[in-house]
Coordinates of C-alpha atoms and ligand atoms in Angstrom, one line a residue:
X36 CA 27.6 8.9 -0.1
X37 CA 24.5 8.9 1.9
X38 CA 23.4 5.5 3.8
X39 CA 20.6 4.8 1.5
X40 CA 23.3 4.0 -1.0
X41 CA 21.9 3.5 -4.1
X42 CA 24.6 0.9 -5.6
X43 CA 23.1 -1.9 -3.4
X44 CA 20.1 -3.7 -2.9
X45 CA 17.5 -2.9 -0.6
X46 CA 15.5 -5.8 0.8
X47 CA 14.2 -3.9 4.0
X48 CA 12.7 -1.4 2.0
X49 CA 9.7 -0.6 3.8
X50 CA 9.6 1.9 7.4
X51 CA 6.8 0.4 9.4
X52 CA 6.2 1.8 13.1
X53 CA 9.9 3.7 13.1
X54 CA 11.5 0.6 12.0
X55 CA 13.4 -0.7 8.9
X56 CA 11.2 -3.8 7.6
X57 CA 11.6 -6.3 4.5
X58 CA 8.2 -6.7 2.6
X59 CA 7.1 -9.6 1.1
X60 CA 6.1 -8.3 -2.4
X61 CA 7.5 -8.2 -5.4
X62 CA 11.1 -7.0 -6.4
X63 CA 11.3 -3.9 -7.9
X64 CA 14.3 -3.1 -10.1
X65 CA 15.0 0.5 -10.1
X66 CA 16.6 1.6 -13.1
X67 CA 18.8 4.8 -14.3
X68 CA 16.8 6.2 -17.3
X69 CA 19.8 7.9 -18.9
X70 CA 21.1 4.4 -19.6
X71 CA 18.7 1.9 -18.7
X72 CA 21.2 -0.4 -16.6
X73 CA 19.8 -1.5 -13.1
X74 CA 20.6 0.8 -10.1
X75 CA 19.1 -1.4 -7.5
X76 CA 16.5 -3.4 -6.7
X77 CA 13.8 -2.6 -4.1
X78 CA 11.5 -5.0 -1.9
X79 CA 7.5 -4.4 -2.2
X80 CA 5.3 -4.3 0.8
X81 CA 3.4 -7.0 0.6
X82 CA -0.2 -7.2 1.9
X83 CA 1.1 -8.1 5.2
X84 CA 2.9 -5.1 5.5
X85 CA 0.0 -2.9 4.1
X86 CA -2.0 -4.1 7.5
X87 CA 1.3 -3.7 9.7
X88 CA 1.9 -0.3 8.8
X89 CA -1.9 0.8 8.7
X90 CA -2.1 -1.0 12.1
X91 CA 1.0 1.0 13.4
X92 CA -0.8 4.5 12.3
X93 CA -4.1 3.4 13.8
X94 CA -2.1 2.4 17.4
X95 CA -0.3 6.4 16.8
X96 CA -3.3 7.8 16.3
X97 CA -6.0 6.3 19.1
X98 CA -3.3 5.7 21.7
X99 CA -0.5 7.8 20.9
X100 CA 0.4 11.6 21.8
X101 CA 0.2 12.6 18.3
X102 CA -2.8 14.0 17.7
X103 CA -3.4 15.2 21.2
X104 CA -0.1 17.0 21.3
X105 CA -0.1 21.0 21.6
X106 CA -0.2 21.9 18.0
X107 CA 3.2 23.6 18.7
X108 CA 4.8 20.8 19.3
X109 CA 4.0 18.6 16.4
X110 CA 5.1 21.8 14.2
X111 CA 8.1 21.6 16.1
X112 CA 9.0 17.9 15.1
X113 CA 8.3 19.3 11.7
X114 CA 10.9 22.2 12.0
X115 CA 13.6 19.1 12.6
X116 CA 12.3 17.3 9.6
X117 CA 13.2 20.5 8.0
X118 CA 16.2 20.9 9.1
X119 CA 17.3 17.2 9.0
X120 CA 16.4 17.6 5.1
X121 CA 18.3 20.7 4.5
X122 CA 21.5 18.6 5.9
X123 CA 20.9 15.7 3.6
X124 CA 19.8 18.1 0.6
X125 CA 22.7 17.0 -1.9
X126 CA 22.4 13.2 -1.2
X127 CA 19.2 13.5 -1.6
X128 CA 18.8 15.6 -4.6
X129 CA 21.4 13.1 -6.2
X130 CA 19.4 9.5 -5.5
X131 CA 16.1 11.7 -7.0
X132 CA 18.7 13.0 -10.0
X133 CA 19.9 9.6 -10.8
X134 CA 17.0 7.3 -10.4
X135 CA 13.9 10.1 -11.9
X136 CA 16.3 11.3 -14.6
X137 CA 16.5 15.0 -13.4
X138 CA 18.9 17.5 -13.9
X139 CA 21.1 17.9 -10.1
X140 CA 20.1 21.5 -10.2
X141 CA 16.4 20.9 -10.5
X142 CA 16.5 18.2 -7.9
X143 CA 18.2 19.9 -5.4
X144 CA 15.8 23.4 -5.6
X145 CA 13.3 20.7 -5.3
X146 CA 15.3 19.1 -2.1
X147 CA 15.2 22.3 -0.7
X148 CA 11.4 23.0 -1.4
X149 CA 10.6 20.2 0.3
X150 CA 12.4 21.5 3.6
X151 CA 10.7 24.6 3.0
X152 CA 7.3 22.6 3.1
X153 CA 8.3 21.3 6.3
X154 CA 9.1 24.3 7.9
X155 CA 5.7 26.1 6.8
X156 CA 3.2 23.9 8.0
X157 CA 5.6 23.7 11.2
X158 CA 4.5 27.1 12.0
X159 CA 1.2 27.2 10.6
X160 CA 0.0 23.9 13.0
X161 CA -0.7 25.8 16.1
X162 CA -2.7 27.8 13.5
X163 CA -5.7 25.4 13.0
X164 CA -8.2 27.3 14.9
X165 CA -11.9 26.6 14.3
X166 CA -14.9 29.8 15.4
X167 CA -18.0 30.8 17.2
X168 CA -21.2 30.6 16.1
X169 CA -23.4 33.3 17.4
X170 CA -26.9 31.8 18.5
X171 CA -28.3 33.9 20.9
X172 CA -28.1 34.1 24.5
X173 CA -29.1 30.6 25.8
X174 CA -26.6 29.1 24.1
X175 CA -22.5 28.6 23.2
X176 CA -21.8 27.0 20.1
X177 CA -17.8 26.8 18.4
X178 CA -16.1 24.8 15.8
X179 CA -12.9 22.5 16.0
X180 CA -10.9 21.3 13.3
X181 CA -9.4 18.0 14.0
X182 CA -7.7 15.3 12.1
X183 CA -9.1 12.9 10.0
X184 CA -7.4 9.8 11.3
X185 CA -5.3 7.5 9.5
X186 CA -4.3 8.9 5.9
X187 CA -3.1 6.2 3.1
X188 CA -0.9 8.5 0.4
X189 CA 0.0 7.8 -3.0
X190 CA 3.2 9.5 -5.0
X191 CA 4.5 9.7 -8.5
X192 CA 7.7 9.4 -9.9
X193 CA 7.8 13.2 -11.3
X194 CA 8.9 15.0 -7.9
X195 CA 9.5 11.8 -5.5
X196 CA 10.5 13.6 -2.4
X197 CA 8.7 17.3 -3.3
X198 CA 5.3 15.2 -3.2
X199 CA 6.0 13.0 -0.2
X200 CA 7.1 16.3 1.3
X201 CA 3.9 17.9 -0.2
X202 CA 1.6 15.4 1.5
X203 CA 3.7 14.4 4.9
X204 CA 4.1 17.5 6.3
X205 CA 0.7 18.9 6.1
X206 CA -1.0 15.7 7.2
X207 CA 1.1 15.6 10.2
X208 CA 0.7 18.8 11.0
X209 CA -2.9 18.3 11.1
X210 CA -2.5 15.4 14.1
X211 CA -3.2 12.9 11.3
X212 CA -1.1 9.4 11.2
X213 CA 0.2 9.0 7.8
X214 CA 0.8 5.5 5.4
X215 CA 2.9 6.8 2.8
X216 CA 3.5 4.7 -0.5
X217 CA 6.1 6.0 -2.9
X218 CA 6.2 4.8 -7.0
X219 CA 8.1 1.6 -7.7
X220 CA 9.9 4.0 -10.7
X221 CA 11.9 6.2 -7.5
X222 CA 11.7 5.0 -4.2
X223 CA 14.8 5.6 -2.8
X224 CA 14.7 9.6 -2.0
X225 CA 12.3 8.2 0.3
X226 CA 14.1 5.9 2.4
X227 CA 16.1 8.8 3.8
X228 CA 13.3 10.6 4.3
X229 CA 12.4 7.9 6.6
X230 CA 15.9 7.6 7.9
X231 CA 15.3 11.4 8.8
X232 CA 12.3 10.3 10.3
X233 CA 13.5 7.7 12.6
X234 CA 16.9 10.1 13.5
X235 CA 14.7 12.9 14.6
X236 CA 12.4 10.6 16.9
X237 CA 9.0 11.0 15.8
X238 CA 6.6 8.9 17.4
X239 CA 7.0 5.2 16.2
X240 CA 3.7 4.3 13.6
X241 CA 3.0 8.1 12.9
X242 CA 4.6 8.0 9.8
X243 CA 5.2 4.9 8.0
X244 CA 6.9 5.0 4.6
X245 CA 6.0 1.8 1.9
X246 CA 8.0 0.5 -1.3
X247 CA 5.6 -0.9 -4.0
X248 CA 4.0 -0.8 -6.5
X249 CA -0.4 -1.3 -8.1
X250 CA -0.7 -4.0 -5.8
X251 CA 0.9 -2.3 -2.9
X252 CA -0.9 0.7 -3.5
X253 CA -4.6 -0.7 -4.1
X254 CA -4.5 -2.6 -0.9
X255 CA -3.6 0.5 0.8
X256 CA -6.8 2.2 -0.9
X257 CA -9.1 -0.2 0.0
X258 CA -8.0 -0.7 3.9
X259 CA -10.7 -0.5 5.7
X260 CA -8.2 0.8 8.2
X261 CA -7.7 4.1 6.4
X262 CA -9.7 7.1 6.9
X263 CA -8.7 8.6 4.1
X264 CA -6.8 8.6 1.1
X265 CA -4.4 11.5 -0.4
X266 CA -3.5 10.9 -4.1
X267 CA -1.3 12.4 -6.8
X268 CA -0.7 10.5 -10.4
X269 CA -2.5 10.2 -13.3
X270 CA -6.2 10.8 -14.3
X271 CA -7.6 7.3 -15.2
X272 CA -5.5 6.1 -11.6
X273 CA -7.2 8.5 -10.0
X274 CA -10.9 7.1 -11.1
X275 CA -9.9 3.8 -9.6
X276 CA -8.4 5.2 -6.3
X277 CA -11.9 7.0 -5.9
X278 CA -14.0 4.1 -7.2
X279 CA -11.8 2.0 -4.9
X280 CA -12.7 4.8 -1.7
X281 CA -16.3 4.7 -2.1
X282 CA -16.8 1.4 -0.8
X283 CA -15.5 2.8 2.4
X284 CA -16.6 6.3 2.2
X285 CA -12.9 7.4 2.5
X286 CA -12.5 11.1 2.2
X287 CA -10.2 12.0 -0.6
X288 CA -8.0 14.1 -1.9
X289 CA -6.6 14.1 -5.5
X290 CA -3.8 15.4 -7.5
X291 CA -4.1 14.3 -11.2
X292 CA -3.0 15.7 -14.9
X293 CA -3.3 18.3 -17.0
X294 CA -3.3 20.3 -20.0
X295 CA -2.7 23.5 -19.2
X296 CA -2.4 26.4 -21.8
X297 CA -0.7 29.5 -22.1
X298 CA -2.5 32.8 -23.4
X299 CA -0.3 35.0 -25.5
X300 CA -2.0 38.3 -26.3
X301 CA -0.5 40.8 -29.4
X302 CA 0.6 43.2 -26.6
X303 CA 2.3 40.7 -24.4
X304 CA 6.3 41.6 -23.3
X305 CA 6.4 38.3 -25.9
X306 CA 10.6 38.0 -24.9
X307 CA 10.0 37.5 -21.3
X308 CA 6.4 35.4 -22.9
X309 CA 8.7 33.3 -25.1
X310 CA 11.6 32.4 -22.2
X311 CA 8.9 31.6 -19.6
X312 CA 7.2 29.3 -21.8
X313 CA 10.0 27.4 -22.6
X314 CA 10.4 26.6 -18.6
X315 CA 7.1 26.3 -18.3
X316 CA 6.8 23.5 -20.7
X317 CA 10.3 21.6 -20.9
X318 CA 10.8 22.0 -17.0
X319 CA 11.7 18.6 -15.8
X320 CA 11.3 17.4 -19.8
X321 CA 8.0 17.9 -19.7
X322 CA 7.1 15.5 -16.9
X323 CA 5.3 18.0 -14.7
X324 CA 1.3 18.1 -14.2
X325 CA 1.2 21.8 -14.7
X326 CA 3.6 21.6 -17.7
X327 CA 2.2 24.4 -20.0
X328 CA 1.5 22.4 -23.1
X329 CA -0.9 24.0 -25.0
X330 CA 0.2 27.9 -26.4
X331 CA -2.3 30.1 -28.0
X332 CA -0.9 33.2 -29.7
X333 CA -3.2 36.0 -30.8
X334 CA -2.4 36.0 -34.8
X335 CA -0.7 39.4 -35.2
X336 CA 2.1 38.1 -33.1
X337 CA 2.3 34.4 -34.1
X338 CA 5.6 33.8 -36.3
X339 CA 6.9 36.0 -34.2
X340 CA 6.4 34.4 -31.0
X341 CA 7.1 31.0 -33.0
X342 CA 10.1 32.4 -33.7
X343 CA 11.3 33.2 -30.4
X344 CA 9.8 30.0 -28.7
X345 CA 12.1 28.2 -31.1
X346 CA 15.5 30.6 -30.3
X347 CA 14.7 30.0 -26.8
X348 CA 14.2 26.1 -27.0
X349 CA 17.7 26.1 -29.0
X350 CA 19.8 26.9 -26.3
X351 CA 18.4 24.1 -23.5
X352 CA 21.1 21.4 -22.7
X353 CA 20.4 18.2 -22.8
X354 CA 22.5 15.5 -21.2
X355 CA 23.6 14.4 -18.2
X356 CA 21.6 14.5 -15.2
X357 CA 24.9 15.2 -12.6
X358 CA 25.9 18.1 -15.3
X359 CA 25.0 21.7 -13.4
X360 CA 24.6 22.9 -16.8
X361 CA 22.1 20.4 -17.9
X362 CA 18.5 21.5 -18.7
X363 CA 16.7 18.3 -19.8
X364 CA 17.4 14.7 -18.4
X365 CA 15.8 12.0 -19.6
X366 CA 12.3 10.7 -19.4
X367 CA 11.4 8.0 -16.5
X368 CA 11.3 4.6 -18.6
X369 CA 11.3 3.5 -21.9
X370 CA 7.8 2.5 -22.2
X371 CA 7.3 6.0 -21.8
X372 CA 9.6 7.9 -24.1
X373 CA 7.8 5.3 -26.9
X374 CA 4.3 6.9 -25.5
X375 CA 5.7 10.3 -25.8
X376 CA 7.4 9.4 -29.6
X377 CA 3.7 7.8 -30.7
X378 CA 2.0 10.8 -29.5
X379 CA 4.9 12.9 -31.5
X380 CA 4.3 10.7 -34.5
X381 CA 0.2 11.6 -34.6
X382 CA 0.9 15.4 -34.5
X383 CA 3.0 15.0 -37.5
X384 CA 0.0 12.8 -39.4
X385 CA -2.7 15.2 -37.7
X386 CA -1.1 18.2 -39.8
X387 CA 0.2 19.7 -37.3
X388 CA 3.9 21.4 -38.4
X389 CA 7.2 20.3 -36.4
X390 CA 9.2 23.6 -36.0
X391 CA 11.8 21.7 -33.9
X392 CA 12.8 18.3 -31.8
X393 CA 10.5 15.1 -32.8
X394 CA 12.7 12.4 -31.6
X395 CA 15.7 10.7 -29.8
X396 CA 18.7 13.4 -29.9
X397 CA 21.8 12.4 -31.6
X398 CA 24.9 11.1 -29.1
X399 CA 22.2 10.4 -26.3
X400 CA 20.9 6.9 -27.7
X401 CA 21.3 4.9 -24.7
X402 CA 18.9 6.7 -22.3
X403 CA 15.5 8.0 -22.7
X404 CA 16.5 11.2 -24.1
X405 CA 13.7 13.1 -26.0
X406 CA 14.3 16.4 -28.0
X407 CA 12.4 19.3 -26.7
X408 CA 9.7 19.1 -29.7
X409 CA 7.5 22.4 -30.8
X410 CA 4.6 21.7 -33.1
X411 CA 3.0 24.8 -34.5
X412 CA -0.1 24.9 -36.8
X413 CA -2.2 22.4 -34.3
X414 CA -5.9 22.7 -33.9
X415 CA -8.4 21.2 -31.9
X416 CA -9.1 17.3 -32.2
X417 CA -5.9 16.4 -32.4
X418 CA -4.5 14.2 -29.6
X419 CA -1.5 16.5 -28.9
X420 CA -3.3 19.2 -28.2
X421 CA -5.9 17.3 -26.2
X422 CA -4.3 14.5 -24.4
X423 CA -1.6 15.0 -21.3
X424 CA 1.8 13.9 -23.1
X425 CA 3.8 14.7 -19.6
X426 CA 7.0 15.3 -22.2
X427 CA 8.8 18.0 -23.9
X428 CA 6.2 18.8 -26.6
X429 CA 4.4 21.8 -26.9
X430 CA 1.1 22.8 -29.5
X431 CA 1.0 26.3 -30.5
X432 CA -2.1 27.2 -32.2
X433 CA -3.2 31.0 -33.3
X434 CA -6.0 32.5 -32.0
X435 CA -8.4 35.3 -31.6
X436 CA -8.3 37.3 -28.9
X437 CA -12.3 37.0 -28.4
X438 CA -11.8 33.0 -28.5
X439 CA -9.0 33.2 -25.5
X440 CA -11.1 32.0 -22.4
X441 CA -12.8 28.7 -24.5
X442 CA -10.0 27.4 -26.3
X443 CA -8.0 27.4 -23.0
X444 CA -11.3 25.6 -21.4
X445 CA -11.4 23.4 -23.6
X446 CA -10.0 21.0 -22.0
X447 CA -11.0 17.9 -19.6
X448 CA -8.4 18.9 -17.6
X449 CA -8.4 22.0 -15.4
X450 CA -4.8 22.1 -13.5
X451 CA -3.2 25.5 -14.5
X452 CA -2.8 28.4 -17.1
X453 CA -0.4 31.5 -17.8
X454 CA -1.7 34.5 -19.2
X455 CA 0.7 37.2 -20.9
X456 CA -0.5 41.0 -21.8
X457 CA 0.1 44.3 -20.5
X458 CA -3.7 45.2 -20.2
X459 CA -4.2 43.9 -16.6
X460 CA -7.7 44.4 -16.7
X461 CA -8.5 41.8 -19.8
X462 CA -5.7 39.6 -17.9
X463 CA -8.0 39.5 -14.7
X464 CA -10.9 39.3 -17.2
X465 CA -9.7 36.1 -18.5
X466 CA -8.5 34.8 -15.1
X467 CA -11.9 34.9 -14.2
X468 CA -13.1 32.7 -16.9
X469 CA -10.8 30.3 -16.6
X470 CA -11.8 26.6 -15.4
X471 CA -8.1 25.8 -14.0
X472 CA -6.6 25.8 -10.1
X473 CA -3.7 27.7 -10.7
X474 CA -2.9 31.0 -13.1
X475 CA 0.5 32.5 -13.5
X476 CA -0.3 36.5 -15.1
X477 CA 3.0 37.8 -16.5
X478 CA 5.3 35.1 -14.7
X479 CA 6.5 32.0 -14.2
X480 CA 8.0 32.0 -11.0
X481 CA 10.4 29.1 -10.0
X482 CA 9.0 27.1 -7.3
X483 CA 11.0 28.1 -4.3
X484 CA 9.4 31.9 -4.7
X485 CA 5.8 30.1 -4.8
X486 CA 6.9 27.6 -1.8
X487 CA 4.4 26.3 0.2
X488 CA 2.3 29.6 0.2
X489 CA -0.5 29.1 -2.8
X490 CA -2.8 25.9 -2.5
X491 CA -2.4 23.9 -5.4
X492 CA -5.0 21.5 -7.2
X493 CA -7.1 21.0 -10.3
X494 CA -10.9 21.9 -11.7
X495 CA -12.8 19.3 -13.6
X496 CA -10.4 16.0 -14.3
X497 CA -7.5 17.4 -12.7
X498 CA -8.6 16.6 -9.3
X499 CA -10.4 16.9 -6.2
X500 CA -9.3 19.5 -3.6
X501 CA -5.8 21.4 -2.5
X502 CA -2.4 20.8 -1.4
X503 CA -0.3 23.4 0.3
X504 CA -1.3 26.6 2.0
X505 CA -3.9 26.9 4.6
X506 CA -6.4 24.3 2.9
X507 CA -3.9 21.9 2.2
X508 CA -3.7 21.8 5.8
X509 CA -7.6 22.3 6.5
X510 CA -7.6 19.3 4.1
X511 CA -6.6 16.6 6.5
X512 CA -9.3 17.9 9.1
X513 CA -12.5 17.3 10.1
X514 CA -14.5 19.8 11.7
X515 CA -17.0 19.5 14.4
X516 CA -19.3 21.8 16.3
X517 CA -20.0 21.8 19.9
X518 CA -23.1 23.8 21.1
X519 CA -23.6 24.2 24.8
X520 CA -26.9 25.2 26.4
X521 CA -25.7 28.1 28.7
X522 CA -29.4 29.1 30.2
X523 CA -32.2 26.4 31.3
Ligands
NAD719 P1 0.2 6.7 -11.7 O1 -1.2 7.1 -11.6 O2 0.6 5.6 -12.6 O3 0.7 6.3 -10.2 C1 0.7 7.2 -9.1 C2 0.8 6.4 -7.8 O4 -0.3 5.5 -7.7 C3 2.0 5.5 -7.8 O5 2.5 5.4 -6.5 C4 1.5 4.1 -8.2 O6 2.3 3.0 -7.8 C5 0.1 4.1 -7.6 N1 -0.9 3.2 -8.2 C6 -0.9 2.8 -9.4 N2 -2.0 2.0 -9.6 C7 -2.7 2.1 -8.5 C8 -4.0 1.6 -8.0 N3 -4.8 0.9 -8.8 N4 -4.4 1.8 -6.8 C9 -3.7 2.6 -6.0 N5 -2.5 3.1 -6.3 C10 -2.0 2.9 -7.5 O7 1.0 8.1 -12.0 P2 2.5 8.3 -12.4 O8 2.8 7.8 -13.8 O9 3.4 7.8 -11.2 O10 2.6 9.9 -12.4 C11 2.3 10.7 -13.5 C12 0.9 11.3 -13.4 O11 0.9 12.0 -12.2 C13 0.7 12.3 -14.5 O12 -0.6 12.1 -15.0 C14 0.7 13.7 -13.8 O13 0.0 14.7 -14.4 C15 0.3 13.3 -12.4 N6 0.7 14.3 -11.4 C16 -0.2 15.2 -10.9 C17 0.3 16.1 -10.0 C18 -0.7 17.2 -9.4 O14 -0.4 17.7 -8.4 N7 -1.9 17.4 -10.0 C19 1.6 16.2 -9.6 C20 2.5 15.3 -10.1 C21 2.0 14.3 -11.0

C-alpha cells in the first residue's frame, strides 16, 4: 500500500514550500463512485494557505535557483520525477482507479503517461532557445524566452495525475514556480505526487500542491501574487477563471470541453471506423474532453455502420474498476450520472432513437454505473447533440458528404475530430476546414503513442492556447528582446 493510504484521513493535505501542511478549509469527503461509501476525507486549503503557498513560489522564483538554473539541470530534476513516478505507477494508478472510478488498466497507461510527460519536457528544457533579429550593421538585437513567474493551476477530476502531470512538468521546465490545486472529487493521486516531490529534493516553494475545492481555487485565481493562471475544467468555469484574471491581467491558459465529432465517409475501412469509435467515445465512460460524441455517417453506409457501432459497444465490460478486464467504471458522483440520465431522457423526447444503453445497468445499482448509450436518428437542436454530456452517449446522425465540414463546425466547442475515408486528399480537405485543435485521420491512437509529442488545446469555447509539445512549453514563457547598439 503506498503511504498516501487512502483508508485514512488526511488532515495535512496540502504541500506548501516542500512541506506536509493542514489547511484550514473545508473537509472534503472523498468518496468511491462504484459504491458511494466514504474513502476518506481531505482538508481544504484555506485562504491562509492560498497566500502561504503563493508566498513560497514567489520566494522560489525571485530568490531561488530555479529559474536561473542551467536549463539542463531543471530537466534533470524532471527526469527523477519521471522516474520516481514510474516506481510508484501501480499505487498510484490504484488511488486514481478507486477514488475517479477508472478501470486499473486505463489508470495505470495513464500513470505511466504522466512519467512520460516528465521525461519529455526534461529533455526538451535546455531546448528553449529564443533568435536574432537581423537589423543592420549598427546594431545586435536577440530574443529570450523566460518564465512567466509564479503559475496558479487548476485540475479536474477526469485524469487527476495525467493533468497535474500535463501542467507541472512543462511549467517547471520553463523556470516557472508552480501553485498547483487538484479537484476536491480526486485529490489523493496528488499527494504522492508531492511525496515524489519532496523525496527527490526539488527546491522547497517551487512546486506547491493544494487540496480544495471553488473557494480554494478562486482565491488562487484572483491572487494578486500569481502571474498567471493555467486551467483545465469545464466551459462556463473557464469564463469565470478568465473574468476572474482580467482584473489582474494574468496571462492564461485554458483547457475546457468539447463536442467533438467523428466523420464517417461511404468509403471508410468502417470495421476499424466502428471499433475506434467505440474507444473514442466510451474511453473512460465518456468522461474525457475530446470524447468523440457526435458521429456523422454519410447515408449509403449508415445502418451499416449503426450496426457495427452497436456489435462493438456489446462486448465493453462494465464493472469493477480493479478488474483488468473492465472497460467502463463508473461516473465521478451521483449528481452527475443524474445529469448524464436527464440529458439521456431529452434525446429520447427530442426523437432521437436509443439503439442501445439508456440507463443504470442491471447488478451494478449501487455505484454510478451508466450503460454505454447509442442514440441514432439525432439532428441538430437537440441538446444531446449540442451540449458536452462528458458520459457514454454518443449521437449519430446521417449526412451528406458535401455537408461534412459544417455539421462538424457546428459546434461552440472546437476541441477535436476523427475523420475516416480512404481518399486522403478529401480527408486533408476536410481537416482543413475544420474549426477544432486536434484531428485523428484513420486512427485513434492510444495516448501513450501520442505522448507528450502533439500540443493539445481547443478552437472557439474549448479554450485558449496549448498544452504539451514545444508550445505547451513556450506557453509558460515570456519573451523579451534585447537590442544592442554595436556602432556609435
Ligand atoms: P470544473 O470546471 O468544475 O473544475 C475544474 C477545476 O476548477 C477544479 O479543480 C475545481 O475545483 C476548480 N474550480 C471550480 N470553480 C472554480 C472557480 N470559480 N474558480 C477557480 N477554480 C474553480 O470541471 P470538472 O467538472 O472538474 O471537469 C470536467 C470538465 O473539464 C469538462 O467540461 C471537461 O471537458 C473539461 N476538461 C477539459 C480538458 C481539456 O484539456 N480541454 C481536459 C479534461 C477535462
Amino acid at each position: 500500500m503506498t503511504d498516501v493510504d487512502i483508508s485514512v484521513n488526511h488532515p495535512e493535505a496540502l504541500f506548501i514550500n516542500g512541506q506536509f501542511v493542514a489547511g484550514t478549509g473545508e473537509e472534503i469527503i472523498v468518496c468511491n463512485p462504484s459504491n458511494n461509501l466514504q474513502l476518506t476525507t481531505v482538508r481544504s486549503a484555506g485562504k491562509l494557505q492560498v497566500d502561504a503557498a503563493v508566498a513560497a513560489a514567489r520566494v522560489a522564483f525571485t530568490q531561488g535557483p530555479w529559474p536561473n538554473l542551467v536549463p539542463f539541470e531543471r530537466g534533470q530534476y524532471l527526469s527523477r520525477i519521471a522516474q520516481a513516478i514510474e516506481a510508484r505507477c501501480e499505487d498510484i494508478a490504484r488511488i486514481d482507479a478507486i477514488s475517479s472510478g477508472k478501470p486499473i488498466k486505463g489508470a495505470r497507461r495513464e500513470v505511466l503517461g504522466a512519467a512520460r510527460v516528465f521525461s519529455y519536457y526534461a529533455g526538451l528544457a535546455p531546448d528553449l532557445t529564443g533568435s536574432t533579429i537581423p537589423l543592420g550593421s549598427q546594431n545586435f538585437a536577440f530574443t529570450s524566452r523566460e518564465p512567466v513567474g509564479v503559475v496558479g493551476q487548476l485540475v479536474p477530476w477526469n485524469f487527476p495525475f495525467l493533468a497535474a502531470a500535463w501542467k507541472l512538468a512543462p511549467a517547471l521546465a520553463a523556470g516557472c514556480t508552480v501553485v498547483l490545486k487538484t479537484s476536491p472529487f480526486t485529490p489523493l493521486s496528488a499527494l504522492v505526487l508531492a511525496e515524489i516531490l519532496r523525496s527527490i529534493d526539488l527546491p522547497k516553494g517551487v512546486a506547491n500542491i493544494l487540496s480544495g475545492g471553488q473557494m480554494a481555487g478562486s482565491a488562487l485565481v484572483a491572487h494578486p501574487g500569481i502571474d498567471m493562471i493555467s486551467f483545465t475544467g469545464s466551459t462556463s468555469t473557464g469564463a469565470a477563471v478568465m473574468q476572474s484574471a482580467a482584473a489582474g491581467i494574468k496571462r492564461v491558459a485554458l483547457e475546457l470541453g468539447g463536442k467533438s465529432p467523428t466523420l464517417v465517409f461511404a468509403d471508410a475501412d468502417l470495421a476499424a471506423a466502428a471499433s475506434a469509435s467505440v474507444r473514442a467515445v466510451f474511453g473512460n465512460s465518456g468522461q474525457s474532453c475530446s470524447a468523440r460524441s457526435r458521429i456523422y455517417v454519410e447515408s449509403a453506409v449508415y445502418q451499416e455502420f449503426v450496426a457495427r457501432l452497436e456489435a462493438e459497444t456489446a462486448l465493453l465490460k462494465i464493472g469493477a474498476v480493479l478488474d483488468e478486464t473492465t472497460d467502463l467504471g463508473p461516473l465521478i458522483a451521483r449528481e452527475h450520472w443524474q445529469r448524464v440520465d436527464e440529458l439521456v431522457r431529452s434525446g429520447t423526447k427530442d426523437g432521437a432513437r436509443l439503439i442501445c444503453g439508456g440507463g443504470r445497468p442491471v447488478g451494478l445499482e449501487d455505484g454510478n454505473y451508466f450503460q454505454p448509450t447509442i442514440f441514432s436518428e439525432t439532428k441538430a437542436g437537440m441538446r444531446i447533440v449540442e451540449e458536452e454530456i462528458f458520459g457514454p452517449v454518443v449521437a449519430v446522425a446521417c449526412m451528406d458528404a458535401s455537408d461534412a465540414i459544417d455539421l462538424a463546425n457546428d459546434s461552440a466547442f472546437g476541441l477535436s475530430a476523427s475523420i475516416w475515408t480512404k481518399d486522403l486528399t478529401r480527408a486533408l480537405k476536410v481537416a482543413k476546414g475544420l474549426r477544432v485543435g486536434s484531428i485523428n485521420i484513420n486512427a485513434h491512437p492510444s495516448a501513450s503513442q501520442i505522448g507528450a509529442f502533439m500540443p493539445f488545446g481547443g478552437f472557439k469555447q474549448s479554450g485558449i492556447g496549448r498544452e504539451l509539445g514545444r508550445q505547451g512549453l513556450e506557453q509558460y514563457t515570456e519573451t523579451k528582446n534585447v537590442l544592442i547598439g554595436i556602432e556609435s
